[in-house]
Short mmCIF file of C-alpha atoms and ligand atoms in Angstrom, two decimals:
data_model
loop_
_atom_site.label_atom_id
_atom_site.label_comp_id
_atom_site.label_asym_id
_atom_site.label_seq_id
_atom_site.Cartn_x
_atom_site.Cartn_y
_atom_site.Cartn_z
CA UNK A 107 39.85 -2.43 -64.41
CA UNK A 108 40.82 -6.15 -64.51
CA UNK A 109 39.40 -8.16 -61.69
CA UNK A 110 42.77 -9.60 -60.60
CA UNK A 111 44.26 -6.10 -60.37
CA UNK A 112 41.32 -4.84 -58.32
CA UNK A 113 41.56 -7.83 -55.95
CA UNK A 114 45.31 -7.56 -55.51
CA UNK A 115 45.01 -3.86 -54.76
CA UNK A 116 42.12 -4.09 -52.32
CA UNK A 117 43.07 -7.27 -50.54
CA UNK A 118 46.82 -6.45 -50.50
CA UNK A 119 47.83 -9.84 -51.94
CA UNK A 120 49.82 -10.87 -55.01
CA UNK A 121 48.17 -11.61 -58.37
CA UNK A 122 49.34 -15.29 -57.96
CA UNK A 123 47.31 -15.67 -54.79
CA UNK A 124 44.41 -13.73 -56.35
CA UNK A 125 44.29 -16.26 -59.10
CA UNK A 126 44.30 -19.18 -56.62
CA UNK A 127 41.37 -17.59 -54.82
CA UNK A 128 39.49 -17.05 -58.11
CA UNK A 129 40.03 -20.72 -59.06
CA UNK A 130 38.76 -21.71 -55.59
CA UNK A 131 35.48 -19.88 -56.49
CA UNK A 132 35.80 -17.40 -53.66
CA UNK A 133 35.07 -14.34 -55.68
CA UNK A 134 31.66 -13.18 -56.98
CA UNK A 135 30.77 -10.13 -59.11
CA UNK A 136 27.14 -9.06 -58.79
CA UNK A 137 26.44 -12.48 -57.18
CA UNK A 138 28.05 -14.55 -59.95
CA UNK A 139 31.19 -16.60 -59.40
CA UNK A 140 34.06 -15.35 -61.58
CA UNK A 141 37.18 -17.46 -62.04
CA UNK A 142 39.04 -15.35 -64.59
CA UNK A 143 41.40 -12.62 -63.48
CA UNK A 144 41.05 -10.97 -66.89
CA UNK A 145 37.35 -10.25 -66.23
CA UNK A 146 36.75 -6.50 -66.85
CA UNK A 147 35.11 -4.82 -63.91
CA UNK A 148 33.01 -1.64 -64.17
CA UNK A 149 32.84 0.81 -61.21
CA UNK A 150 29.22 0.10 -60.23
CA UNK A 151 29.64 -3.67 -59.89
CA UNK A 152 29.54 -5.38 -56.50
CA UNK A 153 32.61 -7.59 -55.76
CA UNK A 154 32.49 -10.04 -52.90
CA UNK A 155 35.36 -12.14 -51.47
CA UNK A 156 34.49 -15.05 -49.23
CA UNK A 157 31.01 -13.53 -48.82
CA UNK A 158 32.31 -10.08 -47.79
CA UNK A 159 31.73 -6.99 -49.93
CA UNK A 160 34.97 -5.23 -51.04
CA UNK A 161 34.43 -1.49 -50.78
CA UNK A 162 36.38 0.20 -53.65
CA UNK A 163 39.03 2.68 -52.49
CA UNK A 164 38.36 5.67 -54.64
CA UNK A 165 39.12 8.56 -52.30
CA UNK A 166 41.91 9.59 -49.97
CA UNK A 167 41.60 8.30 -46.43
CA UNK A 168 42.11 10.15 -43.16
CA UNK A 169 42.19 8.69 -39.63
CA UNK A 170 43.11 9.65 -36.06
CA UNK A 171 44.80 7.09 -33.84
CA UNK A 172 45.52 7.20 -30.11
CA UNK A 173 49.02 5.71 -30.13
CA UNK A 174 50.21 3.74 -27.11
CA UNK A 175 53.84 3.57 -26.02
CA UNK A 176 56.11 1.08 -27.77
CA UNK A 177 54.90 1.64 -31.34
CA UNK A 178 56.82 3.49 -34.05
CA UNK A 179 55.13 5.93 -36.47
CA UNK A 180 57.15 4.80 -39.47
CA UNK A 181 55.33 2.10 -41.44
CA UNK A 182 58.32 -0.27 -41.63
CA UNK A 183 60.64 -0.93 -38.67
CA UNK A 184 62.83 -3.94 -38.12
CA UNK A 185 62.90 -3.60 -34.29
CA UNK A 186 59.54 -2.37 -33.12
CA UNK A 187 55.82 -2.80 -33.97
CA UNK A 188 54.41 -0.02 -36.05
CA UNK A 189 51.18 2.00 -35.63
CA UNK A 190 49.71 0.05 -38.58
CA UNK A 191 49.15 -2.81 -36.09
CA UNK A 192 46.02 -0.92 -34.93
CA UNK A 193 44.67 -0.01 -38.33
CA UNK A 194 42.16 -2.58 -39.62
CA UNK A 195 41.76 -1.19 -43.18
CA UNK A 196 42.47 -2.59 -46.62
CA UNK A 197 45.83 -1.43 -47.99
CA UNK A 198 46.73 0.05 -44.62
CA UNK A 199 50.40 0.05 -45.69
CA UNK A 200 49.53 2.94 -48.10
CA UNK A 201 48.86 5.18 -45.11
CA UNK A 202 51.50 7.38 -43.43
CA UNK A 203 51.64 9.42 -40.23
CA UNK A 204 51.20 13.18 -40.73
CA UNK A 205 53.77 14.07 -38.05
CA UNK A 206 55.51 11.30 -36.05
CA UNK A 207 55.61 10.66 -32.32
CA UNK A 208 58.60 9.07 -30.52
CA UNK A 209 58.35 5.38 -29.59
CA UNK A 210 57.56 6.34 -25.93
CA UNK A 211 55.17 9.26 -26.70
CA UNK A 212 51.45 8.52 -26.62
CA UNK A 213 48.50 10.20 -28.20
CA UNK A 214 47.23 11.78 -31.39
CA UNK A 215 48.60 10.53 -34.71
CA UNK A 216 46.87 11.49 -37.95
CA UNK A 217 47.11 8.91 -40.72
CA UNK A 218 46.43 9.46 -44.38
CA UNK A 219 47.40 8.48 -47.90
CA UNK A 220 47.10 12.18 -49.06
CA UNK A 221 50.66 13.49 -49.26
CA UNK A 222 49.58 17.11 -49.84
CA UNK A 223 47.28 17.13 -46.88
CA UNK A 224 49.96 15.76 -44.52
CA UNK A 225 52.43 18.33 -45.92
CA UNK A 226 50.20 21.08 -44.65
CA UNK A 227 50.41 19.65 -41.16
CA UNK A 228 54.12 18.94 -41.06
CA UNK A 229 55.64 21.76 -43.13
CA UNK A 230 57.05 24.61 -40.92
CA UNK A 231 55.57 27.11 -43.39
CA UNK A 232 52.03 26.33 -42.23
CA UNK A 233 52.64 26.81 -38.46
CA UNK A 234 50.24 24.10 -37.41
CA UNK A 235 49.83 23.99 -33.69
CA UNK A 236 50.29 20.79 -31.75
CA UNK A 237 49.29 20.55 -28.05
CA UNK A 238 51.25 18.20 -25.72
CA UNK A 239 50.67 17.16 -22.16
CA UNK A 240 54.07 17.00 -20.48
CA UNK A 241 55.19 15.38 -17.22
CA UNK A 242 58.67 16.34 -15.97
CA UNK A 243 61.21 15.10 -13.45
CA UNK A 244 61.95 18.41 -11.69
CA UNK A 245 59.48 21.04 -10.48
CA UNK A 246 58.30 23.60 -13.03
CA UNK A 247 58.76 27.32 -12.37
CA UNK A 248 56.74 30.27 -13.70
CA UNK A 249 59.69 31.93 -15.42
CA UNK A 250 59.64 29.08 -17.98
CA UNK A 251 56.48 30.56 -19.49
CA UNK A 252 58.46 33.51 -20.72
CA UNK A 253 61.48 31.51 -21.64
CA UNK A 254 59.45 29.20 -23.89
CA UNK A 255 57.57 32.13 -25.32
CA UNK A 256 60.81 33.94 -26.25
CA UNK A 257 62.24 30.81 -27.95
CA UNK A 258 64.89 28.29 -26.86
CA UNK A 259 68.27 27.65 -28.37
CA UNK A 260 68.34 23.92 -28.96
CA UNK A 261 71.70 22.06 -29.34
CA UNK A 262 72.99 22.01 -32.95
CA UNK A 263 70.17 24.24 -34.23
CA UNK A 264 70.76 27.52 -36.04
CA UNK A 265 67.53 29.26 -35.02
CA UNK A 266 65.58 29.71 -31.84
CA UNK A 267 62.39 27.71 -31.40
CA UNK A 268 59.20 29.66 -32.41
CA UNK A 269 57.11 31.06 -29.60
CA UNK A 270 55.58 28.30 -27.60
CA UNK A 271 52.80 28.52 -25.07
CA UNK A 272 53.45 26.81 -21.71
CA UNK A 273 50.59 26.37 -19.32
CA UNK A 274 51.69 25.01 -15.95
CA UNK A 275 49.12 22.68 -14.45
CA UNK A 276 50.99 21.77 -11.26
CA UNK A 277 54.66 21.30 -10.17
CA UNK A 278 55.25 18.34 -12.51
CA UNK A 279 52.63 18.75 -15.22
CA UNK A 280 52.22 21.27 -18.05
CA UNK A 281 50.63 21.70 -21.40
CA UNK A 282 52.87 22.93 -24.22
CA UNK A 283 51.65 24.27 -27.58
CA UNK A 284 54.28 24.40 -30.36
CA UNK A 285 53.91 25.29 -34.00
CA UNK A 286 56.93 23.46 -35.33
CA UNK A 287 57.95 19.81 -35.41
CA UNK A 288 61.70 19.71 -34.85
CA UNK A 289 63.33 16.39 -33.99
CA UNK A 290 62.36 15.43 -30.37
CA UNK A 291 61.37 19.08 -29.95
CA UNK A 292 59.46 18.97 -26.68
CA UNK A 293 61.98 16.72 -24.91
CA UNK A 294 64.87 18.93 -26.15
CA UNK A 295 63.13 22.16 -25.07
CA UNK A 296 62.81 20.86 -21.51
CA UNK A 297 66.39 19.48 -21.64
CA UNK A 298 67.59 22.95 -22.56
CA UNK A 299 66.18 24.31 -19.25
CA UNK A 300 67.77 21.43 -17.27
CA UNK A 301 64.57 19.36 -16.88
CA UNK A 302 63.68 15.95 -18.21
CA UNK A 303 60.40 14.83 -19.81
CA UNK A 304 59.24 11.62 -18.14
CA UNK A 305 55.95 11.30 -20.08
CA UNK A 306 54.64 12.98 -23.22
CA UNK A 307 51.17 12.85 -24.73
CA UNK A 308 49.88 14.69 -27.79
CA UNK A 309 46.22 15.70 -27.42
CA UNK A 310 45.63 18.09 -30.35
CA UNK A 311 46.83 18.98 -33.83
CA UNK A 312 45.37 22.16 -35.31
CA UNK A 313 41.61 21.94 -34.59
CA UNK A 314 41.65 18.15 -34.30
CA UNK A 315 41.26 16.91 -30.72
CA UNK A 316 42.01 13.36 -29.76
CA UNK A 317 38.77 11.62 -28.68
CA UNK A 318 39.37 7.85 -29.03
CA UNK A 319 40.68 5.51 -26.29
CA UNK A 320 44.33 4.32 -26.42
CA UNK A 321 44.96 1.81 -29.20
CA UNK A 322 41.84 2.85 -31.13
CA UNK A 323 41.21 4.83 -34.28
CA UNK A 324 38.44 6.43 -36.25
CA UNK A 325 38.02 8.13 -39.67
CA UNK A 326 38.23 11.96 -39.53
CA UNK A 327 35.04 13.93 -40.26
CA UNK A 328 34.73 16.08 -43.35
CA UNK A 329 35.13 19.23 -41.21
CA UNK A 330 38.37 17.81 -39.62
CA UNK A 331 39.79 17.00 -43.01
CA UNK A 332 38.83 20.41 -44.46
CA UNK A 333 40.40 22.23 -41.50
CA UNK A 334 43.85 21.53 -43.13
CA UNK A 335 42.76 22.48 -46.62
CA UNK A 336 43.05 26.29 -46.23
N1 LIG B 490 58.45 16.16 -29.18
C1 LIG B 490 59.14 15.14 -28.71
O1 LIG B 490 60.19 15.36 -28.04
N2 LIG B 490 58.71 13.90 -28.96
C2 LIG B 490 57.55 13.62 -29.60
O2 LIG B 490 57.15 12.49 -29.78
C3 LIG B 490 56.83 14.72 -30.11
C4 LIG B 490 57.31 15.97 -29.88
#
């Protein structure tokens, strides 16, 4: 691959800027300053920019993020900051969320550049379970467990929601496990039983359990990635 193409890709900058940086002698290949963008790079060579090694992106990437309130899961939004604010990785704009959370929902977001993998998480065919911690405005009653299990008729939807597992923690707190991802599903399910969700936090997707503090992220382990490859 040409050196200027490699640098533009890995640093997320234009070829014009790359060529300025090359002329400014900021790039070395195996320790030698290279000023030509046309230089042909082979895979085993070490490229450094400003003294920092550039790790080639050769494989798909997978991360978990603990999303705070006030950030959108789309990667481009004119009105709100996006979750990419937290992701300090080269070419982070190539990543997308495998299942979005609302602006005011907190918790587990999986990020990847592997479209097939995220499809397994979001497609209704795969019935991937997501676990939410829910805080509500009005007291919860035990009859909701059966109502949520039997399925709820949401406004403007043709089919009932799939069986959901509600575990009541106390009067105002519950855990809800759903295997679909309809638009604002959790909030709409509680609205359908005349309640109102005041706080929503996702703690688990499939076997992947959120374990980083708010605003932080980490790469997924091999086992976590593989858990969605069945
Ligand atoms: N259900 C909702 O209503 N909002 C979310 O962010 C996720 C699930």
